[in-house]
PDB file of C-alpha atoms in Angstrom:
ATOM      1  CA  MET A 149     163.939 143.068 324.166  1.00 46.00           C
ATOM      2  CA  ASN A 150     164.710 144.371 327.641  1.00 51.00           C
ATOM      3  CA  SER A 151     162.887 141.758 329.752  1.00 58.00           C
ATOM      4  CA  LEU A 152     163.516 143.726 332.962  1.00 64.00           C
ATOM      5  CA  PHE A 153     161.754 146.771 331.493  1.00 62.00           C
ATOM      6  CA  ALA A 154     158.860 144.626 330.282  1.00 60.00           C
ATOM      7  CA  THR A 155     158.480 142.954 333.671  1.00 63.00           C
ATOM      8  CA  VAL A 156     158.603 146.224 335.599  1.00 68.00           C
ATOM      9  CA  SER A 157     156.158 147.881 333.181  1.00 65.00           C
ATOM     10  CA  LEU A 158     153.726 145.013 333.508  1.00 63.00           C
ATOM     11  CA  PHE A 159     153.726 145.120 337.300  1.00 66.00           C
ATOM     12  CA  VAL A 160     153.475 148.922 337.352  1.00 69.00           C
ATOM     13  CA  PHE A 161     150.449 148.876 335.053  1.00 66.00           C
ATOM     14  CA  PHE A 162     148.779 146.082 336.988  1.00 66.00           C
ATOM     15  CA  GLY A 163     149.561 147.857 340.217  1.00 69.00           C
ATOM     16  CA  LEU A 164     147.966 151.056 338.958  1.00 68.00           C
ATOM     17  CA  ALA A 165     144.939 149.138 337.781  1.00 66.00           C
ATOM     18  CA  TRP A 166     144.241 146.665 340.548  1.00 66.00           C
ATOM     19  CA  LEU A 167     146.152 147.241 343.785  1.00 69.00           C
ATOM     20  CA  PRO A 168     143.990 148.968 346.450  1.00 64.00           C
ATOM     21  CA  LEU A 169     146.373 151.840 347.068  1.00 70.00           C
ATOM     22  CA  GLY A 170     143.875 154.663 346.621  1.00 71.00           C
ATOM     23  CA  GLN A 171     144.896 155.437 343.045  1.00 75.00           C
ATOM     24  CA  GLN A 172     141.779 154.021 341.353  1.00 74.00           C
ATOM     25  CA  VAL A 173     139.915 157.333 341.505  1.00 79.00           C
ATOM     26  CA  PHE A 174     142.748 158.989 339.594  1.00 83.00           C
ATOM     27  CA  MET A 175     143.127 156.121 337.131  1.00 82.00           C
ATOM     28  CA  VAL A 176     139.425 155.970 336.267  1.00 84.00           C
ATOM     29  CA  ASP A 177     139.598 159.495 334.845  1.00 86.00           C
ATOM     30  CA  HIS A 178     143.215 159.595 333.679  1.00 88.00           C
ATOM     31  CA  TRP A 179     144.285 156.051 332.686  1.00 87.00           C
ATOM     32  CA  MET A 180     144.472 156.984 328.987  1.00 92.00           C
ATOM     33  CA  LYS A 181     146.788 159.893 329.850  1.00 91.00           C
ATOM     34  CA  VAL A 182     149.081 157.536 331.734  1.00 86.00           C
ATOM     35  CA  GLY A 183     149.117 155.347 328.630  1.00 89.00           C
ATOM     36  CA  ALA A 184     149.981 158.329 326.442  1.00 91.00           C
ATOM     37  CA  PHE A 185     153.088 159.079 328.504  1.00 89.00           C
ATOM     38  CA  VAL A 186     154.114 155.421 328.661  1.00 86.00           C
ATOM     39  CA  ALA A 187     153.776 154.831 324.885  1.00 90.00           C
ATOM     40  CA  PRO A 188     156.991 156.683 323.852  1.00 90.00           C
ATOM     41  CA  ILE A 189     158.929 154.827 326.554  1.00 84.00           C
ATOM     42  CA  VAL A 190     157.653 151.513 325.189  1.00 86.00           C
ATOM     43  CA  VAL A 191     158.767 152.485 321.675  1.00 88.00           C
ATOM     44  CA  PHE A 192     162.189 153.599 322.946  1.00 84.00           C
ATOM     45  CA  PHE A 193     162.877 150.299 324.685  1.00 80.00           C
ATOM     46  CA  GLY A 194     161.568 148.421 321.669  1.00 82.00           C
ATOM     47  CA  PHE A 195     164.185 150.000 319.410  1.00 82.00           C
ATOM     48  CA  LYS A 196     166.836 149.832 322.123  1.00 78.00           C
ATOM     49  CA  GLY A 197     166.510 146.075 322.309  1.00 71.00           C
ATOM     50  CA  ARG A 198     166.077 145.569 318.580  1.00 69.00           C
ATOM     51  CA  ALA A 199     167.667 142.442 317.152  1.00 57.00           C
ATOM     52  CA  ALA A 200     169.939 142.716 314.134  1.00 47.00           C
ATOM     53  CA  ALA A 201     167.928 142.278 310.940  1.00 44.00           C
ATOM     54  CA  SER A 202     169.406 140.085 308.225  1.00 42.00           C
ATOM     55  CA  SER A 203     166.813 141.017 305.596  1.00 42.00           C
ATOM     56  CA  PRO A 204     163.918 143.432 305.129  1.00 43.00           C
ATOM     57  CA  TRP A 205     161.514 140.636 306.100  1.00 43.00           C
ATOM     58  CA  SER A 206     163.351 139.574 309.236  1.00 56.00           C
ATOM     59  CA  VAL A 207     160.975 139.601 312.178  1.00 69.00           C
ATOM     60  CA  ASP A 208     161.858 141.205 315.515  1.00 86.00           C
ATOM     61  CA  ILE A 209     159.073 140.048 317.810  1.00 89.00           C
ATOM     62  CA  GLY A 210     160.176 142.253 320.711  1.00 87.00           C
ATOM     63  CA  LEU A 211     160.137 145.420 318.612  1.00 90.00           C
ATOM     64  CA  MET A 212     156.789 144.497 317.045  1.00 93.00           C
ATOM     65  CA  ALA A 213     155.232 143.863 320.451  1.00 92.00           C
ATOM     66  CA  CYS A 214     156.387 147.286 321.637  1.00 91.00           C
ATOM     67  CA  LEU A 215     155.170 149.106 318.527  1.00 94.00           C
ATOM     68  CA  LEU A 216     151.767 147.415 318.599  1.00 96.00           C
ATOM     69  CA  THR A 217     151.252 148.096 322.305  1.00 94.00           C
ATOM     70  CA  ALA A 218     152.336 151.725 321.945  1.00 94.00           C
ATOM     71  CA  ALA A 219     150.008 152.138 318.957  1.00 97.00           C
ATOM     72  CA  TYR A 220     147.087 150.846 321.001  1.00 97.00           C
ATOM     73  CA  LEU A 221     147.923 153.236 323.828  1.00 95.00           C
ATOM     74  CA  GLY A 222     147.867 156.049 321.258  1.00 96.00           C
ATOM     75  CA  HIS A 223     144.550 154.815 319.894  1.00 97.00           C
ATOM     76  CA  GLN A 224     143.062 154.936 323.389  1.00 96.00           C
ATOM     77  CA  VAL A 225     144.015 158.611 323.581  1.00 96.00           C
ATOM     78  CA  GLU A 226     141.858 159.381 320.535  1.00 97.00           C
ATOM     79  CA  GLU A 227     139.000 157.214 321.790  1.00 95.00           C
ATOM     80  CA  HIS A 228     138.996 158.107 325.469  1.00 94.00           C
ATOM     81  CA  TRP A 229     140.913 161.350 326.072  1.00 94.00           C
ATOM     82  CA  VAL A 230     140.259 163.750 323.214  1.00 95.00           C
ATOM     83  CA  ASP A 231     139.462 163.036 319.573  1.00 95.00           C
ATOM     84  CA  PHE A 232     140.226 165.028 316.426  1.00 95.00           C
ATOM     85  CA  LEU A 233     137.004 167.022 316.794  1.00 95.00           C
ATOM     86  CA  GLY A 234     138.113 168.192 320.233  1.00 95.00           C
ATOM     87  CA  ARG A 235     135.592 166.055 322.119  1.00 93.00           C
ATOM     88  CA  GLU A 236     136.775 164.869 325.543  1.00 92.00           C
ATOM     89  CA  TYR A 237     136.113 161.292 326.629  1.00 91.00           C
ATOM     90  CA  PRO A 238     134.212 160.727 323.355  1.00 91.00           C
ATOM     91  CA  LEU A 239     133.700 156.965 323.524  1.00 89.00           C
ATOM     92  CA  TYR A 240     131.967 157.267 326.886  1.00 88.00           C
ATOM     93  CA  ASP A 241     129.170 159.319 325.353  1.00 88.00           C
ATOM     94  CA  TYR A 242     129.084 157.218 322.180  1.00 87.00           C
ATOM     95  CA  LEU A 243     128.702 153.882 323.977  1.00 86.00           C
ATOM     96  CA  ASN A 244     126.110 155.176 326.412  1.00 87.00           C
ATOM     97  CA  GLY A 245     124.224 156.794 323.536  1.00 87.00           C
ATOM     98  CA  LEU A 246     124.292 153.476 321.685  1.00 85.00           C
ATOM     99  CA  ILE A 247     123.015 151.640 324.752  1.00 87.00           C
ATOM    100  CA  ALA A 248     120.276 154.228 325.282  1.00 88.00           C
ATOM    101  CA  GLY A 249     119.233 153.980 321.633  1.00 88.00           C
ATOM    102  CA  LEU A 250     119.000 150.193 321.800  1.00 85.00           C
ATOM    103  CA  PHE A 251     117.450 149.766 325.242  1.00 86.00           C
ATOM    104  CA  GLY A 252     115.819 153.086 326.112  1.00 85.00           C
ATOM    105  CA  GLU A 253     116.925 156.480 327.381  1.00 81.00           C
ATOM    106  CA  ASP A 254     116.821 155.267 330.983  1.00 84.00           C
ATOM    107  CA  LYS A 255     119.872 153.156 330.148  1.00 85.00           C
ATOM    108  CA  TYR A 256     122.043 156.189 329.384  1.00 86.00           C
ATOM    109  CA  GLY A 257     124.984 156.304 331.742  1.00 83.00           C
ATOM    110  CA  VAL A 258     124.819 152.659 332.844  1.00 85.00           C
ATOM    111  CA  LEU A 259     128.396 152.233 331.606  1.00 85.00           C
ATOM    112  CA  ASP A 260     130.392 154.485 333.897  1.00 86.00           C
ATOM    113  CA  ARG A 261     133.997 155.587 333.459  1.00 86.00           C
ATOM    114  CA  SER A 262     135.290 152.993 335.873  1.00 84.00           C
ATOM    115  CA  GLY A 263     133.787 150.320 333.627  1.00 84.00           C
ATOM    116  CA  ILE A 264     135.580 151.702 330.582  1.00 88.00           C
ATOM    117  CA  PHE A 265     138.828 151.815 332.550  1.00 87.00           C
ATOM    118  CA  TYR A 266     138.589 148.193 333.677  1.00 82.00           C
ATOM    119  CA  VAL A 267     137.623 147.023 330.188  1.00 85.00           C
ATOM    120  CA  ASN A 268     140.739 148.587 328.685  1.00 87.00           C
ATOM    121  CA  ALA A 269     143.114 147.784 331.539  1.00 82.00           C
ATOM    122  CA  GLY A 270     141.715 144.282 331.834  1.00 83.00           C
ATOM    123  CA  MET A 271     142.038 143.115 328.246  1.00 91.00           C
ATOM    124  CA  VAL A 272     144.175 145.441 326.135  1.00 92.00           C
ATOM    125  CA  TRP A 273     146.862 146.338 328.663  1.00 89.00           C
ATOM    126  CA  THR A 274     147.084 142.713 329.734  1.00 89.00           C
ATOM    127  CA  ALA A 275     147.466 141.397 326.187  1.00 93.00           C
ATOM    128  CA  GLY A 276     149.890 144.135 325.137  1.00 92.00           C
ATOM    129  CA  PHE A 277     152.279 143.980 328.037  1.00 87.00           C
ATOM    130  CA  LEU A 278     152.250 140.180 328.130  1.00 89.00           C
ATOM    131  CA  ALA A 279     153.186 140.274 324.442  1.00 92.00           C
ATOM    132  CA  ILE A 280     156.188 142.429 325.371  1.00 88.00           C
ATOM    133  CA  LEU A 281     157.025 140.251 328.352  1.00 86.00           C
ATOM    134  CA  THR A 282     156.962 136.977 326.373  1.00 88.00           C
ATOM    135  CA  ALA A 283     158.862 138.305 323.326  1.00 84.00           C
ATOM    136  CA  PRO A 284     160.938 137.103 321.602  1.00 80.00           C
ATOM    137  CA  ARG A 285     160.316 133.571 322.915  1.00 85.00           C
ATOM    138  CA  ARG A 286     156.670 133.618 321.827  1.00 90.00           C
ATOM    139  CA  VAL A 287     155.246 135.068 318.624  1.00 93.00           C
ATOM    140  CA  PHE A 288     151.518 134.424 319.106  1.00 96.00           C
ATOM    141  CA  PRO A 289     150.897 137.089 321.804  1.00 95.00           C
ATOM    142  CA  THR A 290     152.315 139.712 319.438  1.00 95.00           C
ATOM    143  CA  LEU A 291     150.244 138.389 316.530  1.00 97.00           C
ATOM    144  CA  ALA A 292     147.168 138.479 318.761  1.00 97.00           C
ATOM    145  CA  MET A 293     147.776 142.185 319.385  1.00 97.00           C
ATOM    146  CA  ALA A 294     148.003 142.694 315.618  1.00 98.00           C
ATOM    147  CA  GLY A 295     144.804 140.693 315.234  1.00 98.00           C
ATOM    148  CA  ILE A 296     142.749 142.745 317.687  1.00 98.00           C
ATOM    149  CA  MET A 297     144.074 145.940 316.107  1.00 98.00           C
ATOM    150  CA  LEU A 298     143.110 144.789 312.608  1.00 98.00           C
ATOM    151  CA  VAL A 299     139.585 143.858 313.717  1.00 98.00           C
ATOM    152  CA  ASN A 300     139.234 147.136 315.603  1.00 97.00           C
ATOM    153  CA  ALA A 301     140.434 149.132 312.603  1.00 98.00           C
ATOM    154  CA  ILE A 302     137.957 147.388 310.288  1.00 97.00           C
ATOM    155  CA  ALA A 303     135.163 148.230 312.737  1.00 96.00           C
ATOM    156  CA  HIS A 304     136.145 151.910 312.845  1.00 97.00           C
ATOM    157  CA  VAL A 305     136.496 152.186 309.064  1.00 98.00           C
ATOM    158  CA  GLY A 306     133.241 150.295 308.506  1.00 97.00           C
ATOM    159  CA  ASN A 307     131.438 152.632 310.914  1.00 94.00           C
ATOM    160  CA  ALA A 308     132.836 155.649 309.062  1.00 96.00           C
ATOM    161  CA  LEU A 309     131.750 154.284 305.678  1.00 97.00           C
ATOM    162  CA  VAL A 310     128.231 153.478 306.870  1.00 95.00           C
ATOM    163  CA  THR A 311     127.682 156.782 308.663  1.00 93.00           C
ATOM    164  CA  THR A 312     129.862 158.840 306.275  1.00 96.00           C
ATOM    165  CA  SER A 313     131.265 160.592 309.330  1.00 95.00           C
ATOM    166  CA  TYR A 314     134.285 160.619 311.597  1.00 96.00           C
ATOM    167  CA  ASN A 315     134.253 158.425 314.705  1.00 95.00           C
ATOM    168  CA  SER A 316     136.623 158.606 317.660  1.00 95.00           C
ATOM    169  CA  GLY A 317     139.541 156.290 316.951  1.00 96.00           C
ATOM    170  CA  LEU A 318     139.245 156.414 313.167  1.00 97.00           C
ATOM    171  CA  VAL A 319     142.455 158.345 312.498  1.00 98.00           C
ATOM    172  CA  THR A 320     144.704 156.148 314.620  1.00 98.00           C
ATOM    173  CA  SER A 321     142.987 153.077 313.143  1.00 97.00           C
ATOM    174  CA  VAL A 322     143.897 154.141 309.608  1.00 98.00           C
ATOM    175  CA  VAL A 323     147.323 155.633 310.361  1.00 97.00           C
ATOM    176  CA  LEU A 324     148.538 153.103 312.953  1.00 97.00           C
ATOM    177  CA  PHE A 325     146.384 149.991 313.229  1.00 98.00           C
ATOM    178  CA  LEU A 326     145.944 149.012 309.589  1.00 97.00           C
ATOM    179  CA  PRO A 327     149.542 149.458 308.404  1.00 97.00           C
ATOM    180  CA  LEU A 328     151.151 148.047 311.566  1.00 96.00           C
ATOM    181  CA  SER A 329     148.968 144.943 311.703  1.00 97.00           C
ATOM    182  CA  VAL A 330     149.478 144.199 308.002  1.00 96.00           C
ATOM    183  CA  VAL A 331     153.251 144.701 308.247  1.00 94.00           C
ATOM    184  CA  VAL A 332     153.494 142.486 311.350  1.00 95.00           C
ATOM    185  CA  PHE A 333     151.448 139.696 309.744  1.00 96.00           C
ATOM    186  CA  ALA A 334     153.422 139.900 306.497  1.00 94.00           C
ATOM    187  CA  ALA A 335     156.808 139.952 308.235  1.00 92.00           C
ATOM    188  CA  ALA A 336     155.917 137.069 310.552  1.00 92.00           C
ATOM    189  CA  HIS A 337     154.608 134.971 307.658  1.00 92.00           C
ATOM    190  CA  ARG A 338     157.453 135.658 305.237  1.00 91.00           C
ATOM    191  CA  SER A 339     160.093 135.041 307.865  1.00 89.00           C
ATOM    192  CA  GLY A 340     158.554 131.705 308.776  1.00 89.00           C
ATOM    193  CA  ALA A 341     157.779 132.841 312.320  1.00 89.00           C
ATOM    194  CA  ALA A 342     154.062 132.141 311.785  1.00 92.00           C
ATOM    195  CA  THR A 343     151.942 130.013 309.482  1.00 94.00           C
ATOM    196  CA  THR A 344     148.777 131.166 307.735  1.00 94.00           C
ATOM    197  CA  ARG A 345     146.813 129.153 310.291  1.00 94.00           C
ATOM    198  CA  THR A 346     148.503 130.984 313.156  1.00 95.00           C
ATOM    199  CA  LEU A 347     147.680 134.357 311.590  1.00 96.00           C
ATOM    200  CA  ALA A 348     144.051 133.288 311.182  1.00 97.00           C
ATOM    201  CA  LEU A 349     143.920 132.240 314.846  1.00 96.00           C
ATOM    202  CA  ALA A 350     145.322 135.632 315.876  1.00 97.00           C
ATOM    203  CA  ILE A 351     142.610 137.429 313.895  1.00 97.00           C
ATOM    204  CA  LEU A 352     139.981 135.087 315.356  1.00 97.00           C
ATOM    205  CA  TRP A 353     141.214 135.922 318.865  1.00 97.00           C
ATOM    206  CA  GLY A 354     140.886 139.619 318.060  1.00 97.00           C
ATOM    207  CA  PHE A 355     137.376 139.144 316.670  1.00 98.00           C
ATOM    208  CA  LEU A 356     136.225 137.115 319.668  1.00 97.00           C
ATOM    209  CA  ALA A 357     137.764 139.723 321.972  1.00 97.00           C
ATOM    210  CA  HIS A 358     135.310 142.271 320.563  1.00 95.00           C
ATOM    211  CA  VAL A 359     132.426 139.797 320.822  1.00 96.00           C
ATOM    212  CA  ILE A 360     133.229 139.103 324.465  1.00 95.00           C
ATOM    213  CA  LEU A 361     133.681 142.810 325.162  1.00 92.00           C
ATOM    214  CA  PHE A 362     130.293 143.888 323.797  1.00 91.00           C
ATOM    215  CA  ALA A 363     128.297 140.765 324.679  1.00 93.00           C
ATOM    216  CA  GLY A 364     129.628 140.914 328.226  1.00 92.00           C
ATOM    217  CA  LEU A 365     128.926 144.634 328.392  1.00 89.00           C
ATOM    218  CA  PHE A 366     125.254 144.164 327.501  1.00 89.00           C
ATOM    219  CA  ALA A 367     124.874 141.041 329.669  1.00 92.00           C
ATOM    220  CA  SER A 368     126.458 142.520 332.793  1.00 90.00           C
ATOM    221  CA  VAL A 369     126.234 146.306 332.767  1.00 86.00           C
ATOM    222  CA  VAL A 370     123.020 146.778 330.774  1.00 87.00           C
ATOM    223  CA  HIS A 371     120.890 143.773 331.755  1.00 88.00           C
ATOM    224  CA  GLY A 372     122.520 142.577 334.974  1.00 89.00           C
ATOM    225  CA  LEU A 373     122.472 138.940 333.854  1.00 93.00           C
ATOM    226  CA  VAL A 374     126.145 138.451 334.741  1.00 92.00           C
ATOM    227  CA  PRO A 375     128.008 139.995 337.695  1.00 93.00           C
ATOM    228  CA  VAL A 376     130.090 142.922 336.497  1.00 90.00           C
ATOM    229  CA  ARG A 377     133.123 141.581 338.356  1.00 88.00           C
ATOM    230  CA  ALA A 378     132.814 138.279 336.461  1.00 92.00           C
ATOM    231  CA  TYR A 379     132.740 140.240 333.190  1.00 93.00           C
ATOM    232  CA  TYR A 380     135.975 142.010 334.072  1.00 89.00           C
ATOM    233  CA  ILE A 381     137.603 138.710 335.034  1.00 90.00           C
ATOM    234  CA  CYS A 382     136.616 137.254 331.647  1.00 94.00           C
ATOM    235  CA  LEU A 383     138.310 140.188 329.915  1.00 93.00           C
ATOM    236  CA  ILE A 384     141.515 139.630 331.886  1.00 90.00           C
ATOM    237  CA  VAL A 385     141.473 135.902 331.128  1.00 93.00           C
ATOM    238  CA  TRP A 386     140.980 136.591 327.423  1.00 95.00           C
ATOM    239  CA  GLY A 387     143.881 139.047 327.525  1.00 94.00           C
ATOM    240  CA  VAL A 388     146.115 136.414 329.154  1.00 93.00           C
ATOM    241  CA  LEU A 389     145.090 133.618 326.763  1.00 95.00           C
ATOM    242  CA  PRO A 390     147.484 134.470 323.871  1.00 95.00           C
ATOM    243  CA  SER A 391     150.478 134.216 326.192  1.00 92.00           C
ATOM    244  CA  VAL A 392     149.591 130.652 327.255  1.00 91.00           C
ATOM    245  CA  PHE A 393     148.109 129.380 323.993  1.00 84.00           C
ATOM    246  CA  ARG A 394     150.512 127.498 321.736  1.00 79.00           C
ATOM    247  CA  PRO A 395     148.999 126.997 318.278  1.00 72.00           C
ATOM    248  CA  ARG A 396     150.143 123.876 316.463  1.00 61.00           C
ATOM    249  CA  ALA A 397     152.019 124.239 313.209  1.00 51.00           C
ATOM    250  CA  ALA A 398     149.940 123.664 310.097  1.00 46.00           C
TER     251      ALA A 398
END
């Protein structure tokens, strides 16, 4: 993996997200479009730095990290830019409608677009680009990305089965998230790069990421029990955790 590219990408994304250079207004409305243009570049450098494979089950952590991160950037396009029904910024309306349905119509709109931007930039971008940055030395950050994608895909498919309708993010969940996460887990396990326990921990991290995301959303944005800034910091910390966590071998 091209570590220089990964390092530069990480700092560029963090700069766009957090540095007070006047770009936040643009990023709040267009962050998912930036991700859409970056995704092919991530895939290109992933294949460019691909390690030689000795067998079909050889694991290239750098390539996997790039593919998973690019897939999530593509998923965010369907969720937050335009979905397959032509709806723009669909998850914004869905989440605020859900909040209004649970807590009253006066709660509609409490989650603004800046909140959605910081949620995604804080956790997903952090986890994805740290997975690229730490590959191939570390396998767990890449497995964590596969874990959060698998959990997210199950949620989208479950929602579709219960409601018997399409939801924003469903197509990329089925086409990208499910197959990629399964292939990454299988390759890592069969190659000996990860134990069953490590895979379970990666899925647990992905599950808890969603718990923290929604519990923090309701606690901070909806009810005001926790400062919103503290909620965003928690998301960043959770996104960093896979890159510093070293699971013990079974």
